[in-house]
PDB file of C-alpha atoms in Angstrom:
ATOM      1  CA  GLY A   6      29.970 -25.377 -18.207  1.00 53.00           C
ATOM      2  CA  ALA A   7      32.371 -24.984 -15.422  1.00 83.00           C
ATOM      3  CA  GLY A   8      31.921 -21.501 -14.472  1.00 94.00           C
ATOM      4  CA  VAL A   9      29.902 -18.332 -15.964  1.00 97.00           C
ATOM      5  CA  SER A  10      31.226 -17.514 -19.221  1.00 97.00           C
ATOM      6  CA  GLN A  11      31.107 -14.098 -20.931  1.00 97.00           C
ATOM      7  CA  SER A  12      32.272 -13.011 -24.181  1.00 97.00           C
ATOM      8  CA  PRO A  13      34.244 -10.698 -25.669  1.00 97.00           C
ATOM      9  CA  SER A  14      36.214 -10.015 -22.878  1.00 96.00           C
ATOM     10  CA  ASN A  15      37.081  -6.482 -24.209  1.00 97.00           C
ATOM     11  CA  LYS A  16      35.287  -4.297 -26.566  1.00 98.00           C
ATOM     12  CA  VAL A  17      36.154  -1.167 -28.154  1.00 98.00           C
ATOM     13  CA  THR A  18      32.886   0.341 -30.247  1.00 98.00           C
ATOM     14  CA  GLU A  19      32.807   4.173 -31.945  1.00 97.00           C
ATOM     15  CA  LYS A  20      30.172   6.227 -30.481  1.00 97.00           C
ATOM     16  CA  GLY A  21      26.896   5.669 -31.962  1.00 98.00           C
ATOM     17  CA  LYS A  22      27.452   1.664 -32.998  1.00 98.00           C
ATOM     18  CA  ASP A  23      25.428  -1.341 -31.022  1.00 98.00           C
ATOM     19  CA  VAL A  24      27.340  -3.786 -29.181  1.00 98.00           C
ATOM     20  CA  GLU A  25      26.031  -7.052 -27.978  1.00 98.00           C
ATOM     21  CA  LEU A  26      27.451  -9.009 -24.808  1.00 98.00           C
ATOM     22  CA  ARG A  27      27.394 -12.861 -24.705  1.00 98.00           C
ATOM     23  CA  CYS A  28      26.657 -14.357 -21.135  1.00 98.00           C
ATOM     24  CA  ASP A  29      26.733 -18.138 -20.894  1.00 97.00           C
ATOM     25  CA  PRO A  30      25.644 -18.890 -17.351  1.00 96.00           C
ATOM     26  CA  ILE A  31      26.562 -22.509 -15.094  1.00 96.00           C
ATOM     27  CA  SER A  32      24.349 -25.087 -16.768  1.00 93.00           C
ATOM     28  CA  GLY A  33      21.018 -25.697 -14.697  1.00 92.00           C
ATOM     29  CA  HIS A  34      21.393 -21.978 -13.189  1.00 94.00           C
ATOM     30  CA  THR A  35      17.897 -20.448 -13.524  1.00 93.00           C
ATOM     31  CA  ALA A  36      18.653 -17.134 -12.650  1.00 94.00           C
ATOM     32  CA  LEU A  37      20.657 -14.639 -14.411  1.00 96.00           C
ATOM     33  CA  TYR A  38      21.846 -11.282 -14.160  1.00 96.00           C
ATOM     34  CA  TRP A  39      23.654  -8.488 -15.584  1.00 97.00           C
ATOM     35  CA  TYR A  40      25.515  -5.689 -13.324  1.00 96.00           C
ATOM     36  CA  ARG A  41      27.617  -2.501 -14.724  1.00 96.00           C
ATOM     37  CA  GLN A  42      31.007  -1.522 -13.135  1.00 94.00           C
ATOM     38  CA  SER A  43      32.035   1.943 -14.113  1.00 90.00           C
ATOM     39  CA  LEU A  44      36.017   2.472 -13.268  1.00 84.00           C
ATOM     40  CA  GLY A  45      36.623   2.243  -9.559  1.00 77.00           C
ATOM     41  CA  GLN A  46      32.822   1.948  -8.728  1.00 81.00           C
ATOM     42  CA  GLY A  47      30.433  -0.383  -7.110  1.00 85.00           C
ATOM     43  CA  LEU A  48      28.269  -3.167  -9.242  1.00 91.00           C
ATOM     44  CA  GLU A  49      25.198  -1.484 -10.722  1.00 93.00           C
ATOM     45  CA  PHE A  50      22.241  -3.603 -11.341  1.00 94.00           C
ATOM     46  CA  LEU A  51      20.476  -3.787 -14.518  1.00 96.00           C
ATOM     47  CA  ILE A  52      18.532  -6.666 -15.410  1.00 95.00           C
ATOM     48  CA  TYR A  53      17.271 -10.167 -14.014  1.00 93.00           C
ATOM     49  CA  PHE A  54      15.869 -12.879 -15.444  1.00 94.00           C
ATOM     50  CA  GLN A  55      14.321 -15.959 -13.522  1.00 92.00           C
ATOM     51  CA  GLY A  56      13.281 -18.759 -15.161  1.00 88.00           C
ATOM     52  CA  ASN A  57      10.194 -17.941 -17.466  1.00 86.00           C
ATOM     53  CA  SER A  58       9.039 -15.012 -15.555  1.00 89.00           C
ATOM     54  CA  ALA A  59       9.270 -11.811 -17.072  1.00 91.00           C
ATOM     55  CA  PRO A  60      12.606 -10.034 -16.459  1.00 92.00           C
ATOM     56  CA  ASP A  61      13.172  -7.639 -14.023  1.00 92.00           C
ATOM     57  CA  LYS A  62      14.478  -4.475 -16.106  1.00 93.00           C
ATOM     58  CA  SER A  63      14.034  -2.096 -13.159  1.00 92.00           C
ATOM     59  CA  GLY A  64      18.131  -1.145 -13.865  1.00 93.00           C
ATOM     60  CA  LEU A  65      18.590  -0.455 -17.118  1.00 96.00           C
ATOM     61  CA  PRO A  66      19.473   2.903 -17.624  1.00 95.00           C
ATOM     62  CA  SER A  67      17.854   4.103 -21.130  1.00 95.00           C
ATOM     63  CA  ASP A  68      15.842   2.660 -24.120  1.00 96.00           C
ATOM     64  CA  ARG A  69      19.110   2.051 -25.576  1.00 98.00           C
ATOM     65  CA  PHE A  70      19.858  -1.214 -23.465  1.00 98.00           C
ATOM     66  CA  SER A  71      18.036  -4.343 -24.234  1.00 97.00           C
ATOM     67  CA  ALA A  72      18.275  -7.727 -22.971  1.00 97.00           C
ATOM     68  CA  GLU A  73      17.348 -11.239 -24.076  1.00 96.00           C
ATOM     69  CA  ARG A  74      17.407 -14.953 -22.579  1.00 95.00           C
ATOM     70  CA  THR A  75      17.208 -17.239 -25.279  1.00 85.00           C
ATOM     71  CA  GLY A  76      15.732 -21.368 -24.053  1.00 83.00           C
ATOM     72  CA  GLY A  77      16.486 -20.049 -20.234  1.00 79.00           C
ATOM     73  CA  SER A  78      20.304 -20.272 -21.110  1.00 92.00           C
ATOM     74  CA  VAL A  79      22.538 -17.752 -23.003  1.00 96.00           C
ATOM     75  CA  SER A  80      21.793 -13.827 -22.098  1.00 97.00           C
ATOM     76  CA  THR A  81      22.707 -11.335 -24.827  1.00 98.00           C
ATOM     77  CA  LEU A  82      22.801  -7.474 -23.435  1.00 98.00           C
ATOM     78  CA  THR A  83      22.514  -5.244 -26.114  1.00 98.00           C
ATOM     79  CA  ILE A  84      23.499  -1.440 -26.328  1.00 98.00           C
ATOM     80  CA  GLN A  85      21.921   0.982 -29.024  1.00 98.00           C
ATOM     81  CA  ARG A  86      24.040   3.558 -30.611  1.00 98.00           C
ATOM     82  CA  THR A  87      26.089   3.542 -27.674  1.00 98.00           C
ATOM     83  CA  GLN A  88      27.699   6.612 -26.112  1.00 97.00           C
ATOM     84  CA  GLN A  89      30.857   7.832 -24.483  1.00 96.00           C
ATOM     85  CA  GLU A  90      29.321   6.797 -20.775  1.00 95.00           C
ATOM     86  CA  ASP A  91      28.323   3.280 -21.957  1.00 97.00           C
ATOM     87  CA  SER A  92      32.025   2.477 -21.327  1.00 97.00           C
ATOM     88  CA  ALA A  93      32.136   0.066 -17.722  1.00 96.00           C
ATOM     89  CA  VAL A  94      32.900  -3.294 -17.586  1.00 95.00           C
ATOM     90  CA  TYR A  95      29.601  -5.540 -17.994  1.00 97.00           C
ATOM     91  CA  LEU A  96      29.382  -8.269 -15.459  1.00 97.00           C
ATOM     92  CA  CYS A  97      27.018 -11.262 -15.624  1.00 97.00           C
ATOM     93  CA  ALA A  98      26.433 -13.566 -12.527  1.00 97.00           C
ATOM     94  CA  SER A  99      23.990 -16.587 -12.337  1.00 96.00           C
ATOM     95  CA  SER A 100      22.494 -18.236  -9.830  1.00 94.00           C
ATOM     96  CA  LEU A 101      20.458 -21.785  -8.922  1.00 92.00           C
ATOM     97  CA  GLY A 102      17.225 -20.805  -8.646  1.00 86.00           C
ATOM     98  CA  GLY A 103      16.531 -17.480  -7.515  1.00 83.00           C
ATOM     99  CA  ALA A 104      16.039 -17.661  -3.953  1.00 84.00           C
ATOM    100  CA  SER A 105      16.574 -15.208  -1.191  1.00 85.00           C
ATOM    101  CA  GLY A 106      20.074 -15.898  -0.187  1.00 86.00           C
ATOM    102  CA  GLU A 107      21.774 -17.717  -2.915  1.00 89.00           C
ATOM    103  CA  LYS A 108      25.218 -17.292  -3.507  1.00 92.00           C
ATOM    104  CA  LEU A 109      26.045 -15.286  -7.238  1.00 94.00           C
ATOM    105  CA  PHE A 110      28.629 -16.570  -9.528  1.00 96.00           C
ATOM    106  CA  PHE A 111      30.321 -14.056 -12.055  1.00 97.00           C
ATOM    107  CA  GLY A 112      31.656 -14.441 -15.135  1.00 97.00           C
ATOM    108  CA  SER A 113      34.986 -12.065 -15.508  1.00 96.00           C
ATOM    109  CA  GLY A 114      33.454  -9.594 -17.444  1.00 96.00           C
ATOM    110  CA  THR A 115      33.361  -7.764 -20.803  1.00 97.00           C
ATOM    111  CA  GLN A 116      35.407  -4.053 -20.626  1.00 96.00           C
ATOM    112  CA  LEU A 117      33.288  -2.469 -22.902  1.00 97.00           C
ATOM    113  CA  SER A 118      35.165   1.114 -24.165  1.00 97.00           C
ATOM    114  CA  VAL A 119      33.155   3.906 -26.495  1.00 97.00           C
ATOM    115  CA  LEU A 120      35.713   6.087 -28.594  1.00 96.00           C
TER     116      LEU A 120
ATOM    117  CA  SER B   8      21.019   2.575  -6.919  1.00 48.00           C
ATOM    118  CA  GLN B   9      23.286   1.545  -4.581  1.00 51.00           C
ATOM    119  CA  GLN B  10      21.864   0.379  -1.134  1.00 61.00           C
ATOM    120  CA  GLY B  11      25.546  -0.182   0.969  1.00 70.00           C
ATOM    121  CA  GLU B  12      28.146   2.507   1.141  1.00 82.00           C
ATOM    122  CA  GLU B  13      31.293   0.871   2.515  1.00 86.00           C
ATOM    123  CA  ASP B  14      33.851   2.443   4.546  1.00 88.00           C
ATOM    124  CA  PRO B  15      37.335   2.560   4.328  1.00 93.00           C
ATOM    125  CA  GLN B  16      36.619   3.557   0.719  1.00 92.00           C
ATOM    126  CA  ALA B  17      40.542   1.991   0.740  1.00 95.00           C
ATOM    127  CA  LEU B  18      42.468   0.720   3.054  1.00 96.00           C
ATOM    128  CA  SER B  19      46.625  -0.390   3.560  1.00 97.00           C
ATOM    129  CA  ILE B  20      48.059  -2.759   5.656  1.00 97.00           C
ATOM    130  CA  GLN B  21      50.842  -4.471   6.179  1.00 97.00           C
ATOM    131  CA  GLU B  22      50.775  -8.593   6.166  1.00 97.00           C
ATOM    132  CA  GLY B  23      49.495 -10.317   9.585  1.00 97.00           C
ATOM    133  CA  GLU B  24      47.462  -7.348  10.452  1.00 98.00           C
ATOM    134  CA  ASN B  25      43.833  -7.741  10.658  1.00 98.00           C
ATOM    135  CA  ALA B  26      41.792  -5.920   8.097  1.00 97.00           C
ATOM    136  CA  THR B  27      38.258  -4.789   8.681  1.00 97.00           C
ATOM    137  CA  MET B  28      36.047  -3.074   6.479  1.00 97.00           C
ATOM    138  CA  ASN B  29      32.443  -1.825   7.314  1.00 96.00           C
ATOM    139  CA  CYS B  30      29.157  -1.683   5.067  1.00 95.00           C
ATOM    140  CA  SER B  31      26.065   0.541   5.768  1.00 95.00           C
ATOM    141  CA  TYR B  32      22.723  -0.155   4.196  1.00 93.00           C
ATOM    142  CA  LYS B  33      19.625   1.703   3.570  1.00 91.00           C
ATOM    143  CA  THR B  34      16.503  -0.737   3.840  1.00 90.00           C
ATOM    144  CA  SER B  35      15.461  -3.511   5.671  1.00 91.00           C
ATOM    145  CA  ILE B  36      17.157  -6.506   4.195  1.00 92.00           C
ATOM    146  CA  ASN B  37      16.734 -10.543   4.318  1.00 92.00           C
ATOM    147  CA  ASN B  38      20.536 -11.888   3.863  1.00 93.00           C
ATOM    148  CA  LEU B  39      23.666  -9.583   3.589  1.00 95.00           C
ATOM    149  CA  GLN B  40      26.891 -11.036   1.640  1.00 96.00           C
ATOM    150  CA  TRP B  41      30.217  -9.762   0.781  1.00 97.00           C
ATOM    151  CA  TYR B  42      31.967 -10.767  -2.343  1.00 97.00           C
ATOM    152  CA  ARG B  43      35.918 -10.305  -3.258  1.00 97.00           C
ATOM    153  CA  GLN B  44      36.867  -8.491  -6.757  1.00 95.00           C
ATOM    154  CA  ASN B  45      40.685  -8.858  -8.162  1.00 91.00           C
ATOM    155  CA  SER B  46      41.579  -6.623 -10.772  1.00 81.00           C
ATOM    156  CA  GLY B  47      38.264  -5.088 -11.088  1.00 65.00           C
ATOM    157  CA  ARG B  48      36.434  -8.711 -12.823  1.00 76.00           C
ATOM    158  CA  GLY B  49      34.718 -11.301 -11.173  1.00 87.00           C
ATOM    159  CA  LEU B  50      33.308 -11.263  -8.009  1.00 95.00           C
ATOM    160  CA  VAL B  51      33.679 -14.344  -5.806  1.00 96.00           C
ATOM    161  CA  HIS B  52      31.100 -15.043  -2.811  1.00 97.00           C
ATOM    162  CA  LEU B  53      32.991 -15.204   0.098  1.00 97.00           C
ATOM    163  CA  ILE B  54      30.380 -15.283   3.253  1.00 97.00           C
ATOM    164  CA  LEU B  55      26.179 -14.925   3.605  1.00 96.00           C
ATOM    165  CA  ILE B  56      24.503 -13.897   6.853  1.00 96.00           C
ATOM    166  CA  ARG B  57      20.855 -13.841   7.531  1.00 95.00           C
ATOM    167  CA  SER B  58      19.507 -11.156   8.844  1.00 94.00           C
ATOM    168  CA  ASN B  59      18.693 -12.938  12.514  1.00 95.00           C
ATOM    169  CA  GLU B  60      22.136 -13.476  12.762  1.00 97.00           C
ATOM    170  CA  ARG B  61      24.468 -11.355  14.463  1.00 97.00           C
ATOM    171  CA  GLU B  62      27.954 -13.207  13.940  1.00 98.00           C
ATOM    172  CA  LYS B  63      29.442 -15.382  11.270  1.00 97.00           C
ATOM    173  CA  HIS B  64      33.170 -16.882  10.716  1.00 96.00           C
ATOM    174  CA  SER B  65      34.462 -18.695   8.225  1.00 96.00           C
ATOM    175  CA  GLY B  66      38.309 -19.600   7.790  1.00 97.00           C
ATOM    176  CA  ARG B  67      40.385 -16.130   8.689  1.00 97.00           C
ATOM    177  CA  LEU B  68      37.096 -14.439   7.932  1.00 98.00           C
ATOM    178  CA  ARG B  69      34.107 -13.054  10.670  1.00 98.00           C
ATOM    179  CA  VAL B  70      30.946 -11.194   9.385  1.00 98.00           C
ATOM    180  CA  THR B  71      29.654  -9.511  11.887  1.00 98.00           C
ATOM    181  CA  LEU B  72      25.488  -7.980  11.298  1.00 98.00           C
ATOM    182  CA  ASP B  73      24.033  -5.263  13.372  1.00 97.00           C
ATOM    183  CA  THR B  74      20.105  -5.086  11.730  1.00 95.00           C
ATOM    184  CA  SER B  75      19.337  -1.711  14.602  1.00 96.00           C
ATOM    185  CA  LYS B  76      22.391  -0.164  13.085  1.00 95.00           C
ATOM    186  CA  LYS B  77      21.763  -1.090   9.044  1.00 95.00           C
ATOM    187  CA  SER B  78      25.249  -1.903   9.075  1.00 96.00           C
ATOM    188  CA  SER B  79      27.946  -4.989   8.727  1.00 97.00           C
ATOM    189  CA  SER B  80      31.397  -5.348   9.241  1.00 97.00           C
ATOM    190  CA  LEU B  81      33.799  -8.123   7.721  1.00 98.00           C
ATOM    191  CA  LEU B  82      37.371  -8.723   9.427  1.00 98.00           C
ATOM    192  CA  ILE B  83      40.133 -10.357   7.887  1.00 98.00           C
ATOM    193  CA  THR B  84      42.462 -11.614  10.536  1.00 98.00           C
ATOM    194  CA  ALA B  85      46.271 -12.022   9.644  1.00 98.00           C
ATOM    195  CA  SER B  86      46.093 -11.173   6.295  1.00 98.00           C
ATOM    196  CA  ARG B  87      48.047 -12.131   3.625  1.00 97.00           C
ATOM    197  CA  ALA B  88      49.628 -10.532   0.158  1.00 96.00           C
ATOM    198  CA  ALA B  89      46.708 -12.305  -1.590  1.00 95.00           C
ATOM    199  CA  ASP B  90      44.023 -10.601   0.039  1.00 97.00           C
ATOM    200  CA  THR B  91      44.895  -7.834  -1.990  1.00 97.00           C
ATOM    201  CA  ALA B  92      41.524  -7.145  -3.806  1.00 96.00           C
ATOM    202  CA  SER B  93      37.974  -4.893  -3.677  1.00 95.00           C
ATOM    203  CA  TYR B  94      35.695  -6.249  -1.040  1.00 96.00           C
ATOM    204  CA  PHE B  95      31.710  -5.445  -1.666  1.00 95.00           C
ATOM    205  CA  CYS B  96      28.614  -5.981   0.356  1.00 95.00           C
ATOM    206  CA  ALA B  97      25.787  -6.959  -1.216  1.00 95.00           C
ATOM    207  CA  THR B  98      22.300  -6.764   0.110  1.00 93.00           C
ATOM    208  CA  ASP B  99      18.650  -8.702  -1.040  1.00 90.00           C
ATOM    209  CA  THR B 100      15.682  -8.045   0.562  1.00 85.00           C
ATOM    210  CA  GLY B 101      14.196 -11.129   0.711  1.00 76.00           C
ATOM    211  CA  THR B 102      11.947 -11.323  -2.197  1.00 75.00           C
ATOM    212  CA  ALA B 103      14.280 -13.087  -5.025  1.00 74.00           C
ATOM    213  CA  SER B 104      18.379 -13.202  -5.003  1.00 78.00           C
ATOM    214  CA  LYS B 105      18.799 -10.240  -6.390  1.00 82.00           C
ATOM    215  CA  LEU B 106      21.365  -8.344  -5.093  1.00 90.00           C
ATOM    216  CA  THR B 107      22.088  -4.349  -4.408  1.00 91.00           C
ATOM    217  CA  PHE B 108      26.154  -3.813  -3.894  1.00 92.00           C
ATOM    218  CA  GLY B 109      27.851  -1.403  -1.858  1.00 89.00           C
ATOM    219  CA  THR B 110      30.680   1.027  -3.070  1.00 88.00           C
ATOM    220  CA  GLY B 111      33.444  -1.132  -2.122  1.00 93.00           C
ATOM    221  CA  THR B 112      36.313  -0.882  -0.345  1.00 95.00           C
ATOM    222  CA  ARG B 113      40.203  -1.568  -1.758  1.00 95.00           C
ATOM    223  CA  LEU B 114      42.048  -3.417   0.486  1.00 97.00           C
ATOM    224  CA  GLN B 115      46.048  -3.131  -0.134  1.00 97.00           C
ATOM    225  CA  VAL B 116      48.181  -5.437   1.851  1.00 97.00           C
ATOM    226  CA  THR B 117      51.907  -5.252   1.613  1.00 96.00           C
ATOM    227  CA  LEU B 118      54.902  -7.733   2.320  1.00 90.00           C
TER     228      LEU B 118
END
């Protein structure tokens, strides 16, 4: 596609429910990233996929968070048993090859609200 | 964890004035990038400066990098109301394009 697409744009859920957030990167981009941004804060790295390599999961805050990238394209971030502190904007980005110095292209994010 | 801290956290100026934002980071880097974010959603890349560069220009943007002080600055000249946004610095350490972002500066440009 023309840009990074994320869905849904907004998600309201109840505490304890599971949610899935989707990211469709730019076609041909082999690197994909998930970040989280709490209200008024900077971006917190969550996970990074590069081609067929094992993902860098070093930013996932707990084992309730997981992510997959199927076929080297679409990625899904899953949060199980959501908590109120999970409320944030979840941003996905992609880049061409994952090399140092590449610029990231961001989607518009998913605003997650956990009630 | 966040690599960088930005200063000031918020900046309000009038249209036509220059805006300067500073970023400090903690570890050695390979590249530093600046991004802009409107309305708390997607970020847009503005400019990249490599660790062996000291200054870079792009249109009304000027970026400097001082690796000895682990700091960078972004200057926006002749600001416009449309420049109102949050600005973030982001660094990579050279092994991959994974970026670590700073805390951001909220810029408000008034008419």
